Short mmCIF file of C-alpha atoms in Angstrom, two decimals:
data_model
loop_
_atom_site.label_atom_id
_atom_site.label_comp_id
_atom_site.label_asym_id
_atom_site.label_seq_id
_atom_site.Cartn_x
_atom_site.Cartn_y
_atom_site.Cartn_z
CA MET A 1 198.69 146.15 346.23
CA ASP A 2 200.05 149.31 344.48
CA ALA A 3 203.32 150.95 345.76
CA ILE A 4 201.46 154.00 347.17
CA LYS A 5 199.06 151.90 349.36
CA SER A 6 201.95 149.58 350.35
CA ASN A 7 204.13 152.53 351.36
CA PHE A 8 201.30 154.37 353.31
CA GLU A 9 200.49 151.07 355.28
CA LYS A 10 204.06 151.24 356.59
CA ILE A 11 203.70 154.85 357.59
CA ALA A 12 200.30 154.07 359.06
CA HIS A 13 202.04 151.28 361.18
CA GLN A 14 204.69 153.80 362.20
CA ALA A 15 202.20 156.38 363.14
CA ARG A 16 200.40 153.92 365.57
CA GLN A 17 203.82 153.31 367.10
CA ASP A 18 204.07 157.17 367.49
CA GLY A 19 200.62 157.38 368.99
CA ALA A 20 199.42 159.39 366.11
CA LYS A 21 196.97 159.24 363.32
CA VAL A 22 197.82 159.97 359.70
CA GLU A 23 196.13 161.08 356.58
CA MET A 24 197.70 161.36 353.11
CA LEU A 25 196.10 163.40 350.32
CA LEU A 26 197.59 162.98 346.72
CA SER A 27 196.51 164.94 343.77
CA GLY A 28 197.79 165.61 340.39
CA GLY A 29 197.21 165.30 336.78
CA GLU A 30 198.11 166.02 333.11
CA SER A 31 197.35 169.12 331.00
CA LEU A 32 197.81 170.20 327.44
CA SER A 33 197.51 173.80 326.74
CA ILE A 34 197.61 175.30 323.14
CA GLY A 35 197.40 178.94 321.94
CA TYR A 36 197.55 180.95 318.85
CA GLN A 37 198.53 184.52 318.32
CA LYS A 38 198.32 186.40 314.97
CA LYS A 39 197.33 183.09 313.26
CA LYS A 40 200.72 181.41 314.46
CA LEU A 41 201.14 178.85 317.18
CA ASP A 42 202.21 180.83 320.23
CA ALA A 43 201.81 178.51 323.17
CA PHE A 44 202.16 174.62 323.35
CA GLU A 45 202.60 173.30 326.91
CA SER A 46 202.29 169.76 328.21
CA THR A 47 202.70 169.27 331.97
CA GLN A 48 202.35 166.50 334.53
CA SER A 49 202.09 167.08 338.31
CA GLN A 50 201.73 164.98 341.52
CA MET A 51 202.10 165.87 345.06
CA ALA A 52 201.36 164.12 348.35
CA GLY A 53 200.33 166.00 351.51
CA PHE A 54 200.37 164.64 355.02
CA ARG A 55 198.23 165.53 358.03
CA VAL A 56 199.33 164.16 361.32
CA ILE A 57 196.90 164.22 364.29
CA LEU A 58 198.48 164.01 367.77
CA GLY A 59 195.85 164.46 370.36
CA GLY A 60 194.42 167.88 369.93
CA ASN A 61 197.11 169.03 367.63
CA GLN A 62 197.63 168.74 363.73
CA GLY A 63 200.76 168.81 361.73
CA TYR A 64 201.16 169.19 358.01
CA ALA A 65 204.04 168.52 355.40
CA TYR A 66 204.02 167.84 351.63
CA THR A 67 206.41 166.45 348.87
CA GLU A 68 206.39 166.00 345.21
CA ASN A 69 208.61 163.04 345.49
CA LEU A 70 206.42 159.94 346.02
CA SER A 71 209.23 157.47 346.73
CA GLU A 72 209.06 155.47 349.83
CA GLU A 73 212.01 157.34 351.44
CA SER A 74 210.45 160.73 350.68
CA LEU A 75 206.96 159.84 352.02
CA LEU A 76 208.39 158.60 355.31
CA ARG A 77 210.60 161.65 355.68
CA THR A 78 207.49 163.86 354.98
CA TYR A 79 205.30 162.11 357.40
CA ARG A 80 208.11 162.65 360.29
CA GLU A 81 208.17 166.21 359.30
CA ALA A 82 204.38 166.40 359.65
CA LEU A 83 204.63 164.53 363.01
CA ASN A 84 207.35 166.98 364.20
CA ASN A 85 205.08 169.86 363.29
CA ALA A 86 202.19 168.34 365.16
CA LYS A 87 204.36 168.19 368.39
CA THR A 88 205.49 171.94 367.71
CA VAL A 89 202.15 173.43 366.93
CA GLN A 90 200.57 173.60 370.36
CA LYS A 91 197.06 174.32 369.17
CA GLY A 92 195.45 172.12 371.75
CA GLU A 93 191.74 171.74 370.53
CA GLY A 94 191.02 169.86 373.81
CA PHE A 95 189.73 166.92 371.78
CA GLU A 96 191.21 164.58 369.13
CA VAL A 97 190.28 165.60 365.65
CA PRO A 98 188.56 162.58 364.03
CA LEU A 99 189.54 161.07 360.60
CA ALA A 100 187.08 159.86 358.09
CA LYS A 101 186.07 156.23 358.29
CA PRO A 102 185.91 153.96 355.20
CA VAL A 103 182.45 154.25 353.52
CA THR A 104 180.89 153.54 350.21
CA HIS A 105 180.35 156.89 348.13
CA GLN A 106 178.45 157.68 345.30
CA THR A 107 179.90 156.69 341.90
CA MET A 108 180.85 159.55 339.40
CA ASN A 109 181.97 158.26 335.98
CA LEU A 110 183.71 161.38 334.94
CA PHE A 111 187.13 159.74 333.84
CA ASN A 112 186.42 159.06 330.08
CA PRO A 113 189.93 159.53 328.31
CA GLU A 114 189.47 159.97 324.60
CA ASN A 115 191.95 159.37 321.90
CA ILE A 116 191.86 162.62 319.97
CA GLU A 117 194.48 163.34 317.44
CA MET A 118 196.75 166.24 318.31
CA ASP A 119 195.93 167.88 314.92
CA LYS A 120 192.25 168.30 316.06
CA LYS A 121 193.25 169.75 319.39
CA MET A 122 195.42 172.31 317.60
CA GLU A 123 192.51 173.10 315.14
CA ILE A 124 190.32 173.98 318.17
CA ALA A 125 192.94 176.35 319.36
CA ARG A 126 193.60 177.80 315.96
CA LEU A 127 189.80 178.33 315.20
CA LEU A 128 189.31 180.05 318.33
CA GLU A 129 191.41 183.03 317.11
CA GLU A 130 190.81 182.72 313.55
CA LYS A 131 187.14 182.81 313.41
CA CYS A 132 186.94 185.77 315.98
CA LEU A 133 189.20 187.82 313.53
CA SER A 134 187.00 186.98 310.58
CA LYS A 135 183.72 187.32 312.40
CA ASP A 136 183.68 191.11 312.31
CA ALA A 137 185.79 193.83 310.75
CA ARG A 138 185.87 195.73 314.19
CA ILE A 139 187.78 192.86 315.67
CA GLN A 140 191.53 194.07 315.77
CA SER A 141 193.18 191.13 317.38
CA VAL A 142 192.44 188.30 319.98
CA PRO A 143 194.93 188.96 322.77
CA TYR A 144 193.71 185.90 324.70
CA SER A 145 192.72 182.43 323.43
CA ASN A 146 193.53 179.01 324.52
CA PHE A 147 192.49 175.33 324.34
CA ASP A 148 193.10 173.11 327.33
CA SER A 149 192.84 169.29 327.81
CA SER A 150 193.01 168.18 331.28
CA VAL A 151 193.20 164.89 333.43
CA SER A 152 192.93 165.24 337.26
CA PHE A 153 192.96 162.83 340.23
CA LYS A 154 192.71 162.85 343.91
CA ARG A 155 193.31 160.09 346.31
CA ILE A 156 193.00 159.98 350.05
CA LEU A 157 194.27 157.34 352.36
CA ASN A 158 194.25 157.40 356.26
CA SER A 159 195.17 155.23 359.24
CA GLU A 160 191.48 154.48 359.70
CA GLY A 161 191.79 152.09 356.63
CA LEU A 162 190.24 154.56 354.15
CA ASP A 163 191.54 154.60 350.57
CA GLN A 164 189.52 156.49 347.97
CA GLU A 165 190.35 157.86 344.55
CA PHE A 166 188.58 160.21 342.13
CA LYS A 167 189.48 161.00 338.42
CA GLN A 168 188.14 162.99 335.71
CA THR A 169 188.73 164.33 332.36
CA TYR A 170 187.49 167.47 330.64
CA TYR A 171 188.23 170.11 327.91
CA SER A 172 188.09 173.83 328.43
CA GLY A 173 189.09 177.08 326.46
CA TYR A 174 188.34 180.77 325.65
CA ALA A 175 188.69 183.55 323.35
CA TYR A 176 188.82 187.23 324.28
CA PRO A 177 188.59 189.51 321.06
CA LEU A 178 189.41 193.05 321.06
CA ALA A 179 187.13 195.20 319.08
CA LYS A 180 187.81 198.93 317.92
CA GLU A 181 185.67 201.37 316.32
CA GLY A 182 186.99 205.13 316.02
CA GLU A 183 188.33 206.06 319.51
CA SER A 184 186.48 203.25 321.22
CA SER A 185 187.92 199.87 321.99
CA LYS A 186 186.52 197.13 324.08
CA MET A 187 187.70 193.43 324.90
CA GLY A 188 184.83 190.90 325.49
CA GLY A 189 185.17 187.15 325.92
CA GLU A 190 183.47 183.66 326.02
CA GLY A 191 184.88 180.36 327.14
CA PHE A 192 183.78 176.67 327.07
CA PHE A 193 183.76 173.58 329.22
CA ALA A 194 183.07 170.17 328.07
CA ARG A 195 183.37 166.55 329.22
CA LYS A 196 183.40 165.12 325.69
CA PHE A 197 185.47 166.54 322.77
CA SER A 198 182.39 166.40 320.43
CA ASP A 199 180.58 168.72 322.74
CA ILE A 200 183.01 171.71 322.05
CA ASN A 201 181.03 174.45 320.17
CA ILE A 202 183.53 176.75 318.63
CA ASP A 203 181.10 178.87 316.64
CA GLN A 204 179.13 179.50 319.92
CA VAL A 205 182.10 180.82 321.70
CA VAL A 206 183.14 182.80 318.85
CA ASP A 207 179.66 184.56 318.18
CA GLU A 208 179.17 185.24 321.98
CA GLY A 209 182.85 186.53 322.43
CA VAL A 210 182.70 188.83 319.47
CA ASN A 211 179.37 190.00 320.42
CA ASN A 212 180.39 190.72 323.95
CA ALA A 213 183.29 192.97 322.53
CA VAL A 214 181.45 194.87 319.82
CA SER A 215 178.33 195.54 321.60
CA ARG A 216 180.19 197.65 324.22
CA LEU A 217 181.76 199.90 321.70
CA GLY A 218 180.84 203.56 322.03
CA ALA A 219 179.94 203.08 325.61
CA GLN A 220 178.72 206.24 327.46
CA LYS A 221 179.05 207.31 331.09
CA LEU A 222 176.23 206.62 333.39
CA THR A 223 174.57 209.45 335.29
CA THR A 224 175.14 209.08 339.06
CA GLY A 225 172.21 207.88 340.94
CA LYS A 226 170.12 204.89 342.15
CA TYR A 227 169.12 202.35 339.71
CA ALA A 228 167.37 198.95 339.47
CA VAL A 229 169.90 196.52 338.16
CA VAL A 230 169.91 193.12 336.70
CA ILE A 231 173.14 191.40 337.43
CA ASP A 232 173.76 189.06 334.51
CA ARG A 233 173.91 185.24 335.09
CA THR A 234 177.66 185.34 334.13
CA GLN A 235 178.36 188.06 336.88
CA PHE A 236 176.21 186.99 339.83
CA PRO A 237 178.91 184.42 340.70
CA MET A 238 180.96 187.44 341.92
CA ILE A 239 178.16 188.07 344.45
CA LEU A 240 178.49 184.40 345.49
CA ALA A 241 182.18 184.77 345.86
CA MET A 242 181.62 187.70 348.28
CA ILE A 243 179.66 185.39 350.64
CA ASN A 244 181.51 182.31 350.04
CA ASP A 245 183.52 182.19 353.25
CA TYR A 246 180.53 183.20 355.39
CA PHE A 247 179.15 179.63 355.08
CA SER A 248 182.32 178.08 356.64
CA ALA A 249 181.78 176.91 360.22
CA LYS A 250 185.49 177.81 360.73
CA GLU A 251 184.95 181.39 359.81
CA VAL A 252 181.83 181.36 362.10
CA HIS A 253 183.66 180.05 365.08
CA GLU A 254 186.52 182.59 364.58
CA GLY A 255 184.01 185.35 364.41
CA LYS A 256 184.95 186.26 360.89
CA SER A 257 181.49 185.45 359.29
CA LEU A 258 178.63 187.90 358.82
CA PHE A 259 176.31 184.93 359.00
CA ASP A 260 177.35 184.22 362.65
CA GLY A 261 174.19 184.12 364.83
CA LYS A 262 171.92 183.99 361.85
CA LEU A 263 171.18 180.41 361.52
CA GLY A 264 167.50 179.80 360.83
CA GLN A 265 166.97 183.58 360.27
CA LYS A 266 165.43 184.99 357.05
CA ILE A 267 168.27 187.39 355.97
CA ALA A 268 167.73 187.20 352.32
CA SER A 269 164.68 187.69 349.87
CA GLU A 270 162.25 184.95 349.99
CA LYS A 271 162.95 184.38 346.43
CA PHE A 272 166.55 183.30 347.02
CA GLN A 273 167.47 179.69 347.17
CA LEU A 274 170.88 178.38 347.26
CA LEU A 275 172.02 174.85 347.24
CA ASP A 276 175.54 173.26 347.49
CA ASP A 277 175.75 170.44 345.14
CA PRO A 278 178.89 168.46 344.52
CA PHE A 279 177.20 166.03 342.12
CA GLU A 280 175.86 168.78 339.66
CA LEU A 281 177.77 168.00 336.49
CA ARG A 282 177.45 171.43 335.04
CA GLY A 283 179.66 172.62 337.67
CA SER A 284 183.39 172.56 337.79
CA ALA A 285 183.59 171.46 341.59
CA VAL A 286 182.11 168.03 341.36
CA ARG A 287 183.52 165.19 343.71
CA PRO A 288 182.18 162.06 345.18
CA PHE A 289 184.14 162.84 348.52
CA ASP A 290 185.71 165.87 350.21
CA ASP A 291 189.34 166.28 351.09
CA GLU A 292 189.24 164.27 354.20
CA GLY A 293 187.52 161.28 352.25
CA SER A 294 183.94 161.90 353.80
CA SER A 295 181.18 161.08 351.19
CA SER A 296 179.84 164.22 349.43
CA GLN A 297 176.37 165.27 350.05
CA LYS A 298 173.89 168.17 348.92
CA THR A 299 173.56 170.91 351.55
CA VAL A 300 170.73 173.53 351.53
CA LEU A 301 172.21 176.84 352.29
CA PHE A 302 169.33 179.38 351.67
CA GLU A 303 165.64 178.25 351.62
CA ASN A 304 163.07 181.14 350.84
CA GLY A 305 165.69 183.63 352.18
CA VAL A 306 166.24 181.69 355.44
CA LEU A 307 169.90 180.59 356.14
CA LYS A 308 169.57 176.96 356.81
CA ASN A 309 173.19 175.53 357.35
CA PHE A 310 176.74 176.19 357.86
CA LEU A 311 179.41 174.11 355.96
CA THR A 312 181.47 171.88 358.19
CA ASN A 313 184.32 169.35 358.13
CA LEU A 314 184.89 166.53 360.65
CA GLU A 315 186.74 169.00 363.17
CA TYR A 316 184.19 171.80 363.21
CA SER A 317 181.19 169.61 363.07
CA LYS A 318 182.45 168.05 366.35
CA LYS A 319 183.73 171.39 367.82
CA MET A 320 180.49 173.34 367.14
CA SER A 321 177.88 170.42 367.38
CA LEU A 322 176.90 171.06 363.89
CA PRO A 323 175.72 168.57 361.26
CA HIS A 324 178.64 167.12 359.31
CA THR A 325 178.32 168.38 355.67
CA ALA A 326 181.50 166.98 354.22
CA HIS A 327 183.05 170.18 353.01
CA ALA A 328 186.79 169.71 354.01
CA SER A 329 188.91 171.52 351.53
CA ARG A 330 192.58 171.49 351.14
CA SER A 331 195.44 170.87 348.64
CA PRO A 332 198.39 168.70 349.65
CA ALA A 333 200.56 171.75 350.26
CA SER A 334 197.85 173.63 352.45
CA GLN A 335 196.10 172.98 355.91
CA SER A 336 192.53 171.78 356.22
CA SER A 337 189.75 174.28 355.64
CA ILE A 338 186.10 174.48 354.64
CA ALA A 339 184.83 175.48 351.17
CA PRO A 340 181.64 175.08 349.11
CA THR A 341 181.41 172.85 345.95
CA ASN A 342 179.05 173.79 343.38
CA LEU A 343 176.76 176.73 344.58
CA ILE A 344 173.54 176.77 342.81
CA VAL A 345 171.10 179.59 342.86
CA GLY A 346 167.39 178.51 342.25
CA LYS A 347 165.88 179.80 339.00
CA GLY A 348 163.03 181.93 338.65
CA THR A 349 160.28 182.32 336.14
CA LYS A 350 161.18 185.61 334.18
CA SER A 351 162.87 185.89 330.91
CA LEU A 352 165.88 188.36 330.71
CA GLN A 353 163.79 190.63 328.68
CA GLU A 354 161.09 190.62 331.35
CA LEU A 355 163.69 191.65 334.07
CA LEU A 356 165.00 194.33 331.90
CA SER A 357 161.48 195.68 331.65
CA SER A 358 160.69 195.73 335.22
CA TYR A 359 161.38 199.46 335.79
CA ASP A 360 161.56 202.70 333.78
CA LYS A 361 165.32 202.53 334.00
CA VAL A 362 167.32 199.42 334.45
CA VAL A 363 171.09 198.86 334.31
CA HIS A 364 172.13 195.38 332.89
CA LEU A 365 175.43 194.75 334.53
CA LYS A 366 177.56 192.63 332.22
CA GLU A 367 181.12 192.78 333.78
CA PHE A 368 182.78 193.62 337.09
CA SER A 369 185.96 195.18 335.85
CA GLY A 370 188.25 194.71 338.56
CA GLY A 371 187.49 191.37 340.25
CA LEU A 372 186.63 190.81 343.90
CA HIS A 373 189.60 192.42 345.36
CA ALA A 374 188.81 195.74 343.53
CA GLY A 375 186.45 196.79 346.14
CA PHE A 376 184.78 194.36 348.52
CA LYS A 377 185.32 194.46 352.29
CA GLU A 378 184.56 190.94 353.67
CA SER A 379 184.45 192.08 357.32
CA THR A 380 181.49 194.46 356.62
CA GLY A 381 180.01 193.06 353.33
CA ASP A 382 180.36 196.57 351.74
CA PHE A 383 181.44 196.59 348.13
CA SER A 384 182.35 199.50 345.57
CA MET A 385 182.97 197.71 342.38
CA PRO A 386 183.96 199.14 338.88
CA ALA A 387 181.76 197.64 336.30
CA GLU A 388 180.26 197.79 332.70
CA GLY A 389 176.93 197.04 331.14
CA PHE A 390 173.92 198.52 329.36
CA LEU A 391 171.23 200.75 330.23
CA TYR A 392 167.58 199.99 329.47
CA GLU A 393 164.62 202.42 329.49
CA ASN A 394 161.07 200.95 329.47
CA GLY A 395 162.67 197.69 328.40
CA LYS A 396 164.34 198.99 325.32
CA LEU A 397 168.10 199.12 325.01
CA VAL A 398 169.52 202.78 325.31
CA GLY A 399 173.24 201.75 325.00
CA ALA A 400 176.39 200.42 326.42
CA ILE A 401 177.51 202.17 329.57
CA ASP A 402 180.92 202.05 331.39
CA GLN A 403 183.27 204.09 333.82
CA PHE A 404 180.89 203.60 336.60
CA VAL A 405 181.09 202.08 340.17
CA MET A 406 178.40 200.21 341.68
CA SER A 407 178.09 200.40 345.61
CA GLY A 408 176.16 198.71 348.26
CA ASN A 409 176.38 196.08 350.97
CA VAL A 410 176.08 192.38 350.04
CA LEU A 411 173.56 191.34 352.74
CA GLU A 412 171.31 194.23 351.72
CA LEU A 413 171.75 193.09 348.13
CA LEU A 414 170.42 189.67 349.05
CA ARG A 415 167.44 191.16 350.76
CA ASP A 416 166.70 193.36 347.85
CA ILE A 417 166.36 190.39 345.24
CA GLU A 418 163.04 190.98 343.41
CA GLU A 419 163.10 188.40 340.80
CA LEU A 420 165.32 185.68 339.16
CA GLY A 421 165.67 184.68 335.57
CA ASN A 422 164.72 181.31 334.06
CA GLU A 423 168.12 180.53 332.51
CA TYR A 424 171.44 179.64 334.00
CA ASN A 425 174.97 180.48 332.93
CA LYS A 426 177.00 178.08 330.77
CA PRO A 427 178.70 175.02 332.37
CA GLY A 428 182.05 175.13 333.70
CA SER A 429 181.77 177.43 336.72
CA SER A 430 181.36 176.31 340.25
CA ARG A 431 178.97 178.89 340.80
CA ILE A 432 175.69 178.22 338.67
CA CYS A 433 173.34 181.39 338.45
CA PRO A 434 170.45 182.99 336.56
CA ASP A 435 170.04 186.68 335.95
CA VAL A 436 169.15 188.44 339.04
CA LEU A 437 167.09 191.72 339.38
CA ILE A 438 167.86 193.90 342.36
CA LYS A 439 165.45 196.63 343.07
CA SER A 440 168.01 199.45 343.60
CA LEU A 441 171.74 200.06 344.01
CA SER A 442 174.02 203.11 344.01
CA PHE A 443 175.93 204.02 340.81
CA ALA A 444 178.55 206.53 340.74
CA GLY A 445 179.17 207.63 337.08
CA ALA A 446 179.36 211.06 335.33
#
């Protein structure tokens, strides 16, 4: 028996004497980060981390505490702190929150450490910058580029006898070159995510990153008006981020979700399909079990535009008499919540060019400039987001456009989906999307 399990069993025994139930979530890992600037090594950081978070259930109350010290004394002290918090926080659910029972979960073989020489890792980091600089004379610099090698683990033990662990290894990186021509300057970028070192394709990252920058040089202002818009596969994840919390049964219960009262109703285009899939290896949110230790499962969220399910953990499944979907989400330092894993939008049959040829004028939205908090109001679903992209007329590129704001309502946007593309964005995101054609949105430009 390892030290962690031995120490936890002592704590579980103490919890039983205290009339409580206890859960311990451990997470951590190792990472190596390397970056070059002006063809010189600029950043080299190797880190290790580990943390243990306790959740103590005392009747209808829950208490939390965490520590980065995994010694027996520290773990016991942290348990007692969580127990005291459970006694102090008089939440009183009226029922005892259940813990996950030991079950067999799907095996996911994503822990595959490779013995890669440091020189080869440094070469990847160096080439991300170097190849961007040499690819096009208009590239002035590469302000952001990086290579990361990561190992992560998560382990959950509880007083019901559960003890489950999941480890994974992966590589990631990015390059954001800055292009300049005359008075115009634009920064674009591209990244990669790979489970095997041999799968890293530097040339593809460089080609797409440089093209994303230089293709937007000389951008013109867009005339204010309503336009059909193709939201690029790399940007539709922002739309999913807007509705992300609406699926949480906790948000529904607290009256914060715009999906409240709409279960089983058709509230999106019939062409909109959305699946939560924790086993999809293209996504970054893979896991065999959730943060309570319950076995992961696929969950249909939208089918032909109909809202099919909310996401639940054990507490809210019981509280709201909903199916248990195993979507507990927390870190050792946070309280239990509910969140999706990999959200996958069903593909359509149209090529990007076919989507761009759908109307006389179509905006191809290639970047939300300010991020989600730049102009989204979760309580109403309204958004007003600064963005950049390209204007097409009769399927032909007119040119790059910028300095415009796209406005609308996210629920109306879902209803106005006309077609979806037949290709997905690259692996490495927890939101897997095709290009999406929206029949009309408001644009404020020149």
